[in-house]
Coordinates of C-alpha atoms and ligand atoms in Angstrom, one line a residue:
M49 CA 84.2 114.9 -135.8
V50 CA 80.5 114.7 -135.7
E51 CA 78.6 114.1 -138.9
I52 CA 75.0 115.3 -139.7
L53 CA 72.4 113.5 -141.7
D54 CA 69.5 115.6 -142.4
T55 CA 66.2 113.6 -143.0
T56 CA 63.7 116.5 -143.3
L57 CA 62.8 115.0 -146.5
R58 CA 61.9 111.6 -145.0
E59 CA 61.4 111.8 -141.3
G60 CA 60.4 115.6 -141.8
E61 CA 57.7 114.6 -144.1
Q62 CA 56.4 111.9 -141.7
T63 CA 55.1 115.0 -139.6
P64 CA 51.3 115.0 -139.3
Y65 CA 49.8 116.7 -142.1
V66 CA 53.1 117.9 -143.8
N67 CA 53.8 116.9 -147.5
F68 CA 56.2 118.6 -149.9
T69 CA 56.2 118.8 -153.6
V70 CA 59.0 117.7 -155.6
D71 CA 60.1 121.1 -156.4
E72 CA 60.2 122.0 -152.8
K73 CA 62.2 118.9 -152.1
V74 CA 64.8 119.8 -154.6
Q75 CA 64.9 123.3 -153.2
I76 CA 65.4 122.1 -149.5
A77 CA 68.1 119.6 -150.7
Q78 CA 69.9 122.4 -152.2
M79 CA 69.6 124.5 -149.3
L80 CA 70.9 121.5 -147.0
D81 CA 73.9 121.2 -149.3
S82 CA 74.6 124.7 -148.8
V83 CA 75.0 124.3 -145.1
G84 CA 77.1 121.3 -145.7
V85 CA 75.3 118.5 -144.2
D86 CA 77.2 115.2 -144.7
M87 CA 74.2 113.1 -145.9
I88 CA 70.7 113.9 -146.9
E89 CA 68.2 111.2 -146.7
A90 CA 65.8 112.1 -149.4
G91 CA 62.8 109.7 -149.0
D92 CA 61.6 106.1 -149.2
P93 CA 60.7 105.7 -152.8
S94 CA 58.2 103.0 -152.0
V95 CA 56.0 105.6 -150.5
S96 CA 54.7 107.0 -153.6
P97 CA 55.9 107.9 -157.1
N98 CA 56.5 111.4 -156.3
V99 CA 58.7 110.5 -153.4
A100 CA 60.8 108.4 -155.8
T101 CA 60.8 111.0 -158.5
A102 CA 62.1 113.7 -155.8
I103 CA 65.0 111.2 -154.6
K104 CA 65.9 110.9 -158.5
R105 CA 66.2 114.5 -159.2
I106 CA 68.0 115.1 -155.9
A107 CA 70.4 112.4 -156.7
S108 CA 71.1 113.9 -160.0
L109 CA 72.1 117.3 -158.8
G110 CA 75.7 116.2 -157.9
L111 CA 75.5 117.7 -154.4
R112 CA 78.4 117.2 -151.9
A113 CA 76.1 115.4 -149.5
E114 CA 75.8 111.6 -149.8
I115 CA 72.3 110.9 -150.9
V116 CA 70.4 108.3 -148.8
A117 CA 67.1 106.4 -149.8
H118 CA 65.2 105.0 -147.0
S119 CA 63.7 101.6 -147.3
I120 CA 62.0 98.5 -145.5
A121 CA 63.9 95.3 -145.9
S122 CA 62.3 94.4 -149.3
C123 CA 63.8 93.7 -152.4
P124 CA 61.6 95.7 -154.5
G125 CA 62.2 98.9 -152.0
I126 CA 65.8 98.2 -152.3
D127 CA 65.6 98.0 -156.3
K128 CA 63.7 101.5 -156.2
A129 CA 66.2 103.1 -153.9
K130 CA 68.8 101.8 -156.7
A131 CA 66.8 103.0 -159.6
C132 CA 66.7 106.6 -158.1
G133 CA 70.4 106.8 -158.2
A134 CA 70.9 107.0 -154.4
D135 CA 74.4 106.5 -152.9
R136 CA 73.3 104.6 -150.0
V137 CA 70.1 102.8 -148.7
G138 CA 69.1 102.9 -145.1
I139 CA 67.5 99.7 -144.5
F140 CA 65.1 99.5 -141.2
Y141 CA 64.0 96.4 -139.5
A142 CA 62.9 96.6 -135.9
T143 CA 64.5 94.5 -133.4
S144 CA 62.6 95.0 -130.1
K145 CA 60.5 92.1 -128.8
I146 CA 57.1 94.1 -129.0
H147 CA 58.0 95.1 -132.6
L148 CA 59.0 91.8 -133.6
D149 CA 55.9 89.9 -131.9
A150 CA 53.1 92.4 -132.4
K151 CA 54.3 94.0 -135.7
L152 CA 56.4 91.8 -137.7
H153 CA 55.5 88.3 -136.4
K154 CA 59.2 87.0 -136.6
T155 CA 61.3 85.3 -134.0
P156 CA 64.7 86.9 -133.5
E157 CA 66.5 84.1 -135.7
E158 CA 64.0 85.0 -138.6
A159 CA 64.7 88.8 -138.1
I160 CA 68.6 88.4 -138.4
A161 CA 68.1 86.2 -141.5
I162 CA 65.9 88.8 -143.1
I163 CA 68.1 91.8 -142.3
T164 CA 71.4 90.2 -143.5
E165 CA 69.7 88.8 -146.9
H166 CA 68.3 92.2 -147.7
I167 CA 71.8 93.9 -147.0
A168 CA 73.7 91.4 -149.1
Y169 CA 71.1 92.2 -151.7
A170 CA 71.7 95.8 -151.6
R171 CA 75.4 95.6 -151.6
G172 CA 75.0 93.3 -154.6
L173 CA 73.4 96.2 -156.3
G174 CA 76.6 98.4 -155.5
L175 CA 74.5 100.5 -152.9
K176 CA 76.2 101.5 -149.6
V177 CA 74.1 100.2 -146.8
R178 CA 73.2 101.6 -143.3
Y179 CA 71.3 99.2 -141.2
T180 CA 68.8 100.8 -138.8
S181 CA 67.8 98.9 -135.8
E182 CA 64.1 100.4 -135.3
D183 CA 63.2 100.8 -131.7
A184 CA 66.9 99.8 -130.8
T185 CA 66.6 101.3 -127.3
R186 CA 63.7 98.9 -126.3
T187 CA 65.9 96.0 -127.7
D188 CA 67.5 93.5 -125.7
F189 CA 71.0 94.7 -125.6
E190 CA 72.7 91.3 -126.4
F191 CA 70.5 90.7 -129.2
L192 CA 71.2 94.2 -130.5
V193 CA 74.8 93.8 -130.7
R194 CA 74.1 90.2 -132.4
V195 CA 71.9 91.8 -135.2
C196 CA 74.2 94.8 -135.8
N197 CA 77.3 92.6 -136.1
A198 CA 75.4 90.3 -138.5
A199 CA 74.4 93.6 -140.5
I200 CA 78.0 94.6 -140.5
K201 CA 79.2 91.3 -141.8
A202 CA 76.5 91.3 -144.3
G203 CA 78.1 94.6 -145.8
A204 CA 76.5 97.3 -143.7
D205 CA 79.0 100.1 -142.9
R206 CA 76.8 102.2 -140.8
I207 CA 74.6 101.3 -137.9
S208 CA 71.7 103.7 -136.9
Y209 CA 70.9 103.2 -133.3
A210 CA 67.1 104.4 -133.1
D211 CA 65.6 105.7 -130.2
T212 CA 62.3 105.3 -132.1
L213 CA 60.0 106.3 -129.0
G214 CA 62.4 109.0 -127.6
I215 CA 62.6 107.2 -124.0
M216 CA 66.2 107.8 -123.4
Q217 CA 68.1 110.1 -121.0
P218 CA 71.5 111.5 -121.8
H219 CA 73.4 109.6 -119.1
I220 CA 71.7 106.1 -120.1
F221 CA 72.4 106.8 -123.7
Y222 CA 75.7 107.8 -123.1
E223 CA 76.4 104.2 -121.3
R224 CA 74.6 102.4 -124.1
V225 CA 76.4 103.9 -127.1
H226 CA 79.7 103.4 -125.3
A227 CA 79.0 99.9 -124.8
L228 CA 77.6 99.6 -128.4
R229 CA 81.0 101.2 -129.7
E230 CA 82.9 98.5 -127.8
R231 CA 81.1 95.7 -128.8
L232 CA 80.4 96.4 -132.5
L233 CA 82.5 95.5 -135.4
P234 CA 84.1 98.3 -137.3
C235 CA 81.5 100.7 -138.5
K236 CA 80.1 104.1 -138.0
I237 CA 77.1 104.7 -135.7
D238 CA 74.5 107.0 -136.4
L239 CA 72.1 108.4 -133.7
H240 CA 68.3 109.0 -134.6
C241 CA 66.8 110.3 -131.2
H242 CA 63.2 111.2 -131.1
D243 CA 62.1 114.1 -128.9
D244 CA 59.1 112.8 -126.9
Y245 CA 60.5 113.8 -123.8
G246 CA 62.4 117.1 -125.4
L247 CA 65.7 115.2 -124.9
A248 CA 66.5 114.4 -128.2
L249 CA 69.3 116.7 -128.9
A250 CA 70.9 116.1 -125.2
N251 CA 70.6 112.4 -125.8
A252 CA 72.3 112.8 -129.2
M253 CA 75.1 115.0 -127.9
A254 CA 76.0 112.5 -125.0
G255 CA 75.8 109.8 -127.6
I256 CA 78.4 111.7 -129.7
R257 CA 80.6 112.0 -126.7
A258 CA 80.3 108.1 -126.1
G259 CA 81.9 107.6 -129.3
A260 CA 79.0 107.7 -132.0
D261 CA 79.8 109.4 -135.4
C262 CA 76.4 110.7 -136.8
I263 CA 73.4 112.8 -135.7
H264 CA 70.0 112.8 -137.7
T265 CA 68.4 116.1 -137.7
T266 CA 65.4 117.8 -139.4
V267 CA 64.8 121.4 -140.2
N268 CA 62.5 122.8 -137.5
G269 CA 62.7 119.5 -135.7
L270 CA 60.0 118.1 -138.0
G271 CA 59.2 114.3 -137.8
E272 CA 56.8 111.7 -136.6
R273 CA 54.8 112.8 -133.4
T274 CA 57.2 115.6 -131.5
G275 CA 60.0 115.0 -134.2
I276 CA 63.8 114.7 -133.8
P277 CA 66.6 117.2 -133.3
D278 CA 66.6 120.5 -135.1
L279 CA 69.2 121.0 -137.4
A280 CA 70.1 124.8 -136.5
E281 CA 70.0 123.9 -132.7
T282 CA 72.4 120.9 -133.4
I283 CA 74.6 122.8 -135.6
V284 CA 74.9 126.0 -133.4
A285 CA 75.2 123.9 -130.3
F286 CA 78.2 122.0 -131.8
H287 CA 79.6 125.0 -133.0
N288 CA 79.6 127.0 -129.8
L289 CA 79.7 124.3 -127.2
E290 CA 81.9 121.7 -128.9
G291 CA 84.1 123.7 -131.2
V292 CA 82.7 122.0 -134.6
E293 CA 83.2 124.7 -137.4
K294 CA 82.7 122.6 -140.4
Y295 CA 79.0 123.8 -141.2
N296 CA 77.7 126.8 -142.7
I297 CA 75.5 128.7 -140.1
Q298 CA 74.3 131.7 -142.2
P299 CA 71.9 129.9 -144.3
L300 CA 70.0 128.2 -141.1
M301 CA 67.5 131.2 -140.6
E302 CA 66.4 131.1 -144.2
I303 CA 66.0 127.3 -144.4
S304 CA 63.9 127.4 -141.1
A305 CA 61.7 130.0 -142.5
Y306 CA 61.4 128.2 -145.8
L307 CA 60.5 125.2 -144.1
E308 CA 57.6 126.9 -142.1
K309 CA 56.4 128.4 -145.4
V310 CA 56.2 125.0 -147.4
S311 CA 55.1 123.0 -144.4
G312 CA 52.6 125.1 -143.1
F313 CA 54.3 124.0 -139.7
F314 CA 55.2 127.1 -137.5
I315 CA 57.9 126.9 -134.8
A316 CA 57.0 128.6 -131.4
P317 CA 58.6 132.1 -130.7
N318 CA 60.5 130.6 -127.8
K319 CA 62.2 127.9 -129.9
P320 CA 65.8 128.1 -129.4
I321 CA 68.2 129.5 -132.0
T322 CA 65.7 130.1 -134.7
G323 CA 62.7 131.0 -132.6
Q324 CA 61.4 134.8 -132.9
N325 CA 62.2 135.7 -129.2
A326 CA 65.7 133.8 -129.2
F327 CA 67.5 137.3 -128.9
T328 CA 64.5 139.5 -127.5
H329 CA 64.9 141.0 -124.2
K330 CA 62.4 142.3 -121.9
S331 CA 62.8 143.2 -118.4
G332 CA 64.3 146.3 -117.1
I333 CA 67.3 144.4 -115.6
H334 CA 68.1 142.4 -118.7
T335 CA 67.9 145.3 -121.1
N336 CA 70.0 147.4 -118.9
G337 CA 72.7 144.6 -119.0
I338 CA 72.3 144.0 -122.6
L339 CA 72.8 147.9 -123.5
K340 CA 75.9 148.0 -121.2
D341 CA 77.3 144.8 -122.5
P342 CA 75.1 142.2 -124.6
R343 CA 77.2 139.2 -123.0
T344 CA 75.5 139.6 -119.7
Y345 CA 72.2 138.1 -121.0
E346 CA 73.0 136.5 -124.4
P347 CA 74.7 133.2 -124.7
F348 CA 76.1 134.1 -128.1
D349 CA 76.1 136.8 -130.3
P350 CA 72.9 136.9 -132.7
S351 CA 75.0 137.9 -135.6
L352 CA 76.3 134.4 -136.0
L353 CA 72.9 133.6 -137.5
G354 CA 72.5 136.9 -139.2
R355 CA 70.1 138.0 -136.6
E356 CA 69.6 141.1 -134.4
R357 CA 68.8 141.4 -130.9
K358 CA 65.7 143.2 -129.8
I359 CA 64.5 145.1 -126.9
V360 CA 60.9 145.1 -126.1
I361 CA 59.4 148.3 -124.8
D362 CA 56.5 147.8 -122.4
K363 CA 55.8 148.1 -118.7
Y364 CA 58.9 145.9 -117.7
T365 CA 61.2 148.4 -119.4
G366 CA 63.5 150.6 -117.6
K367 CA 64.8 154.0 -118.6
S368 CA 67.8 152.8 -120.4
A369 CA 66.0 150.8 -122.9
V370 CA 63.3 153.7 -123.7
K371 CA 66.4 156.0 -123.8
A372 CA 68.1 153.9 -126.4
R373 CA 64.9 153.6 -128.4
L374 CA 64.4 157.2 -128.4
D375 CA 68.2 157.7 -129.4
E376 CA 67.4 155.6 -132.2
Y377 CA 64.6 157.7 -133.4
G378 CA 66.7 160.8 -132.9
I379 CA 64.5 162.0 -130.2
E380 CA 66.2 164.0 -127.5
V381 CA 64.5 164.1 -124.0
S382 CA 65.9 165.7 -120.7
A383 CA 66.3 163.3 -117.6
A384 CA 63.0 164.7 -116.3
E385 CA 61.2 164.2 -119.4
L386 CA 62.5 160.4 -119.7
E387 CA 61.1 159.7 -116.3
V388 CA 57.6 160.8 -117.2
I389 CA 57.9 158.9 -120.7
V390 CA 58.7 155.6 -118.7
T391 CA 55.8 156.3 -116.2
H392 CA 53.6 156.7 -119.3
I393 CA 54.7 153.6 -121.1
K394 CA 54.2 151.4 -118.0
N395 CA 50.6 152.8 -117.4
L396 CA 50.0 152.1 -120.9
G397 CA 51.2 148.7 -120.6
D398 CA 49.2 148.1 -117.7
Q399 CA 46.2 148.6 -119.8
R400 CA 47.3 146.9 -123.0
K401 CA 48.7 143.7 -124.3
Q402 CA 51.2 145.3 -126.7
I403 CA 52.9 148.7 -127.2
F404 CA 53.6 149.7 -130.7
E405 CA 56.4 152.2 -132.0
T406 CA 54.0 154.9 -132.7
D407 CA 52.8 154.8 -128.9
I408 CA 56.2 155.6 -127.8
I409 CA 56.4 158.4 -130.3
D410 CA 53.0 159.8 -129.4
I411 CA 54.1 159.5 -125.6
A412 CA 57.3 161.3 -126.3
E413 CA 55.4 164.1 -128.0
Q414 CA 52.7 164.4 -125.3
V415 CA 55.2 164.6 -122.4
T416 CA 57.6 167.1 -124.2
G417 CA 55.1 169.2 -126.0
R418 CA 57.2 169.0 -129.0
E419 CA 56.3 167.8 -132.3
M420 CA 58.3 164.7 -133.4
D421 CA 59.0 164.2 -137.2
V422 CA 59.7 160.7 -136.9
I423 CA 58.9 157.8 -139.1
P424 CA 58.7 154.7 -137.3
H425 CA 60.8 151.6 -138.5
D426 CA 57.7 149.5 -138.3
I427 CA 55.1 149.6 -141.0
N428 CA 51.8 147.9 -140.6
A429 CA 49.9 147.0 -143.4
L430 CA 46.7 145.2 -144.6
V431 CA 47.2 143.1 -147.7
M432 CA 43.9 141.9 -149.3
L433 CA 44.2 139.0 -151.7
E434 CA 41.7 137.7 -154.1
V435 CA 42.2 133.9 -154.8
E436 CA 41.5 132.1 -158.1
S437 CA 38.3 130.2 -158.1
H438 CA 39.8 126.6 -158.5
V439 CA 42.0 127.0 -155.6
Y440 CA 41.4 126.3 -152.0
T441 CA 41.4 129.6 -150.0
S442 CA 43.3 127.5 -147.1
M443 CA 46.2 126.7 -149.2
V444 CA 46.8 130.3 -149.8
V445 CA 46.3 131.0 -146.2
R446 CA 49.0 128.3 -145.1
R447 CA 51.4 129.7 -147.4
L448 CA 50.9 133.4 -146.2
R449 CA 51.3 132.0 -142.6
G450 CA 54.8 130.9 -143.6
F451 CA 56.1 134.5 -144.0
T452 CA 57.7 135.8 -141.0
N453 CA 56.4 139.3 -141.3
V454 CA 52.8 138.1 -141.6
S455 CA 51.0 138.3 -138.2
H456 CA 47.5 137.7 -138.9
V457 CA 45.6 136.2 -141.6
Y458 CA 41.9 136.3 -142.0
E459 CA 39.4 134.7 -144.4
I460 CA 36.8 137.3 -145.2
T461 CA 33.8 138.0 -147.2
G462 CA 33.4 140.7 -150.0
D463 CA 35.6 141.3 -153.0
Y464 CA 38.5 139.9 -151.6
D465 CA 38.9 136.5 -150.1
I466 CA 42.0 137.0 -147.5
S467 CA 43.1 139.8 -145.6
A468 CA 46.8 139.6 -144.1
F469 CA 48.0 141.9 -141.3
V470 CA 51.8 142.6 -142.0
N471 CA 54.6 144.1 -140.2
V472 CA 57.7 145.2 -142.1
E473 CA 60.8 147.3 -141.4
N474 CA 60.2 149.8 -144.2
V475 CA 58.6 150.7 -147.5
V476 CA 61.0 148.7 -149.3
A477 CA 60.5 145.6 -147.4
L478 CA 56.8 146.2 -148.0
N479 CA 57.1 146.1 -151.4
N480 CA 59.4 143.1 -151.5
L481 CA 56.7 141.3 -149.3
I482 CA 53.5 142.1 -151.7
E483 CA 55.9 140.9 -154.7
E484 CA 56.5 137.4 -152.8
V485 CA 53.0 137.1 -152.0
R486 CA 51.7 137.7 -155.6
T487 CA 54.0 134.7 -156.4
I488 CA 51.9 132.4 -154.4
K489 CA 50.3 129.9 -156.5
G490 CA 46.5 130.8 -156.7
V491 CA 46.9 134.5 -155.9
K492 CA 44.9 136.4 -158.4
R493 CA 45.5 140.1 -157.1
T494 CA 46.3 142.0 -154.2
E495 CA 45.6 145.4 -152.7
T496 CA 47.5 147.0 -150.0
R497 CA 46.6 149.5 -147.4
I498 CA 49.0 150.8 -145.1
V499 CA 48.0 151.3 -141.3
L500 CA 48.5 154.9 -140.1
K501 CA 47.6 154.2 -136.7
K502 CA 46.3 151.1 -134.7
Y503 CA 44.1 151.0 -131.7
N504 CA 43.1 148.2 -129.5
G505 CA 39.5 147.8 -128.4
N506 CA 38.4 147.0 -125.1
G507 CA 38.8 143.1 -125.6
N508 CA 42.5 144.2 -126.5
Ligands
LIG116 C1 60.4 104.8 -137.9 C2 61.8 104.6 -138.7 C3 62.9 105.5 -138.2 C4 64.1 105.0 -138.6 C5 65.3 105.7 -138.3 C6 66.5 105.4 -138.9 C7 62.8 105.3 -136.5 O1 59.9 104.4 -137.1 O2 59.5 105.9 -138.7 O3 66.5 104.9 -140.2 O4 67.7 105.7 -138.6 O5 62.6 106.4 -135.8 O6 62.9 104.3 -136.0 O7 62.4 106.9 -138.3
LIG117 CU1 62.2 108.3 -136.7

């Protein structure tokens, strides 16, 4: 059965320009525990005092997950991991020729001695040990087997096979992991796959098939450069494609949104599983299929993630989708009227980038000549914020951009410092959003203006 080690707090914090506060890390660890990940890599305590404090606080929470501290092969580093109360230390030491020659200036024999000494030292402190061969996929395979078996003999019960540069392909990785499994003394094998070619999750899945035990993930695929497998993608792929049911899927959307908020690092709309468009359908043929039976164009039901499917209305839309949308509003139209409404929508779509709910209602009014007493689901509003003088405006902007319902943020002149364009389902949701905006550190006051109509200019 596959295991997951989530390293959002260690690898994830190695994402360019991303840093978490101690409180945020504690919150992230609790959220990860609610998903049921097997291990949480909480950080490398040698990095900074705050990283050490966060590990200590997380280790004292009594979470279900095993708490891992990362460390280079150094006794002070391992002492710090112990002092933080971690269950396990992940000791990493590179093994590829290029790393040994250019970075570490060690011979292969010296490397083995350093690795085994430090593993024995950590075991002496009562820590469980994972040994990570950094840059393992570019390491001479025979040497890798020697190093890992020496590490196991010294007391490591897990080996992390790290594709540090993300250079593997699934079929090659499968062969390698299979061979490693056969050649290693009894131990668990972790897979740490970087995503430089977009193959990280595919490689990791192939590696699990080949006999490895554990995949390293981060929320939103954070990490050095292009990151490592995304937690939600990994869990849902294993759940739906491999029948792994031990993880809790429902919190995944919330965790992803929380990480967007606290990292200021935003996922693309077309990101699998958690991306905004993952269950949004557009073309007439697709939406027609979806309305007849969602299985025609959905790999799985969005409710698995607590999500809803969405149908975009614009020039690609066919009659059935427009009819379904009008039905939702309680607007009845004849077949002939529907035909004209769709034509109008297509014309408008040719002139504009985006069509809003109010446009559809306007068109229905024009075409039928009947007044429509409909309140659109969508509410657009402008939230103006004044920021405390000692706080960077950009800090508040970053937090605001983390809200899924905030579509644009402007820094402005005048009485207010920031204006955010928000889009919510209803007045209650608007109220909740404003309440939450007011809790952002540094926000002095807000003023909200509801948008009654929105027009696009010539430049769209
Ligand atoms: C790094 C180290 C590491 C370690 C992975 C692990 C890698 O280069 O920052 O401990 O399993 O990618 O090799 O993240
Ligand atoms: Cu890494």
